[in-house]
């Protein structure tokens, strides 16, 4: 069934379309017949939360006769203004997707491969859990529990029961999260300037200037409902500048668009800093000033350090001397492809708006091979104008008082303790992979490196894995490596809602609840100056034979392991988890889920607990209202001590210097050698300041003449919505894209030179591989580049996502042409910034 945009809006405003092709749903039939399907008195609004992105907005579902027919924002949410974006609407179709995994299954075809039918057959939960626990006990019997790995994709607030406790009590160090394939590099800049490793909040209501570094906040990234609701006001009161090779939704709503050459954002950032300093436009209340008031920041001039007295910052003169003194807009224009006069104009406007100015970081500018210093330079601009924790600037956000996972150390036996001391399988901390999360060598995660480690058996062989809510052979760059790694993996259990590409390699498949509507959990996040925690509840009875993927599965596994002679995990659950309302220990997986959820969130809904935020009267009050909000954070909170080595906002990062020197000492070498090993060009002290690095690209320009870049869709629910009709029908809400198609956007001038027209089938080839999709000539991409949205190209997932399940994809998966490479200082996957060149052929 195809529907028009008008009918879609009618459906959203009334009851919503459940799923095309599904019979027996009155709302669907009535809508198809044009009947009035407005919510009736028999329905009920029930609170839950969306996990379509990392904002985790509090929402409400309208339930009639046990069916979800509509969603809306939770009116109690201060972070989202009680609004939602398009993503939660798609969740209804995900819930009623006929292609969902409905029961546990086991593989009967021992041969694994992309073109191999697993020949799954249904089994009971008991058989499935028994098979998994047998494999785990075999590893313990052989004294090698470290050869087990748990892969975590998107997760909720109860994740640590499975991710941390179950893995570590069993005896493996290998709890591997997905985070570095979609983030981490953007956290590098704020940490090594102000010691804050997290996403930031932004004071949009008070700002007067926004610099979007590859961000598209009205459509993707984070805080979308908040930004959608307030962006019109921001545009009225502030100047918005979007730096992006694509005319994104945010760029279209900006006063200035800077279509940068992919990967050259760093040149713009340091040139803007040059203008601010050379023209004396820095915020003197925050940064300080020259002792005699005379500006010595002149082109090419070395400035004496002692001539400047800083206030809340450290290293401004060193930064100038080491990097900025020659980084003029004219120099940046040659590299970034942006006119020098526009760079001057933007720099002056940004500085004059101080401190109500925001330099908004995103993965688009930072997740490239040499992207760490780009994110440092972009965030350093917030320091130059004094907008850090200031009115109209960038904010850290308020904390949400939650309980932590109870200590499991007492439940680890000698085998567990020995196993957890083994090296992590992702090679974090290796010389060429510092992964310097929060200043610690090996502190971060290198999710995408695990495929190489498994294939090379370095540091050892992996013999079994459990994966929850992840699809690594689709979502990781160099996707072909994951297919090979999973082909040779002896045993894989996959917990999933839909049968994805990863499921095709599984030995056991377990059906997961559709998280928004069938699962009990919670999540916390921040937006609009408020931190919050939102409840996620089963607003309807699960449609299929599902068990909570985090808590329920962990309990069933613990019971099975106990029967086989390893009771430690079950003892831990029964002893350390109690229902705060009754004081009782759980006796089954349903009770365990609720007891642990209440235990973690107890401080939020207990009216006697001290906290800075909403007052809730009981657990049921939390469930009903659905969200707990903090108070607004205080401005200037960390100005007296940012947490860096100098306690100041660091332009010359003593914090990064200590981290790099520590990693170098660990490997008995020098920082210069570490820079070379991590593919950076910096030498000497330049490694400790935000600086320009020439982007590293795969492919020779002669053979591969175009720079490829990808972007995100406002309809991607963590890349899991492609099997819904609404995703395909309304894909053209993304500028330049087309409904029911997967298009590569090519500038018309380039299309003419290639003899390619819109609608042509083309093959895109990089040094990594080839994909086939449709050409779209569009002025919204700069010449010499090709832009393509991420999310299509599934060869599994369902009969809508794939043209032929298991065989023929709908379009092409970008990760099959993006090479596997890394921003090694943070551990992030390099997927943006034009990391690869491509060639285009008409098919």
mmCIF file of C-alpha atoms in Angstrom, residues 697-709 744-746 754 762-771 784-788 814 817-819 834-841:
data_model
loop_
_atom_site.group_PDB
_atom_site.id
_atom_site.type_symbol
_atom_site.label_atom_id
_atom_site.label_comp_id
_atom_site.label_asym_id
_atom_site.label_seq_id
_atom_site.Cartn_x
_atom_site.Cartn_y
_atom_site.Cartn_z
ATOM 1 C CA UNK A 697 42.146 9.850 1.895
ATOM 2 C CA UNK A 698 42.160 6.330 0.496
ATOM 3 C CA UNK A 699 42.566 6.091 -3.264
ATOM 4 C CA UNK A 700 44.666 7.921 -5.852
ATOM 5 C CA UNK A 701 43.027 11.020 -7.306
ATOM 6 C CA UNK A 702 43.868 9.943 -10.851
ATOM 7 C CA UNK A 703 42.007 6.639 -10.601
ATOM 8 C CA UNK A 704 39.380 7.821 -8.111
ATOM 9 C CA UNK A 705 38.603 11.450 -9.018
ATOM 10 C CA UNK A 706 35.690 12.134 -6.645
ATOM 11 C CA UNK A 707 35.636 12.571 -2.885
ATOM 12 C CA UNK A 708 32.882 10.519 -1.252
ATOM 13 C CA UNK A 709 31.015 11.604 1.850
ATOM 14 C CA UNK A 744 24.124 9.204 -4.853
ATOM 15 C CA UNK A 745 23.940 12.977 -5.142
ATOM 16 C CA UNK A 746 26.238 14.375 -7.835
ATOM 17 C CA UNK A 754 30.440 11.912 -16.922
ATOM 18 C CA UNK A 762 25.581 3.717 -11.416
ATOM 19 C CA UNK A 763 28.361 1.728 -9.850
ATOM 20 C CA UNK A 764 30.450 3.504 -7.212
ATOM 21 C CA UNK A 765 33.891 2.002 -6.657
ATOM 22 C CA UNK A 766 36.515 2.802 -4.034
ATOM 23 C CA UNK A 767 39.691 0.928 -3.093
ATOM 24 C CA UNK A 768 37.504 -0.950 -0.595
ATOM 25 C CA UNK A 769 34.767 -2.227 -2.925
ATOM 26 C CA UNK A 770 31.791 -1.388 -5.132
ATOM 27 C CA UNK A 771 28.084 -0.724 -4.686
ATOM 28 C CA UNK A 784 34.116 17.093 -7.092
ATOM 29 C CA UNK A 785 32.234 15.348 -4.321
ATOM 30 C CA UNK A 786 29.515 12.698 -4.149
ATOM 31 C CA UNK A 787 27.155 12.542 -1.185
ATOM 32 C CA UNK A 788 25.027 9.585 -0.177
ATOM 33 C CA UNK A 814 28.078 2.848 2.156
ATOM 34 C CA UNK A 817 32.972 1.257 -0.118
ATOM 35 C CA UNK A 818 34.214 3.047 3.018
ATOM 36 C CA UNK A 819 37.557 1.512 4.043
ATOM 37 C CA UNK A 834 36.003 12.289 2.679
ATOM 38 C CA UNK A 835 38.012 9.348 3.958
ATOM 39 C CA UNK A 836 37.875 7.703 0.537
ATOM 40 C CA UNK A 837 37.945 8.672 -3.091
ATOM 41 C CA UNK A 838 35.680 6.973 -5.625
ATOM 42 C CA UNK A 839 35.055 6.538 -9.314
ATOM 43 C CA UNK A 840 31.622 6.366 -10.935
ATOM 44 C CA UNK A 841 30.495 4.201 -13.845
#
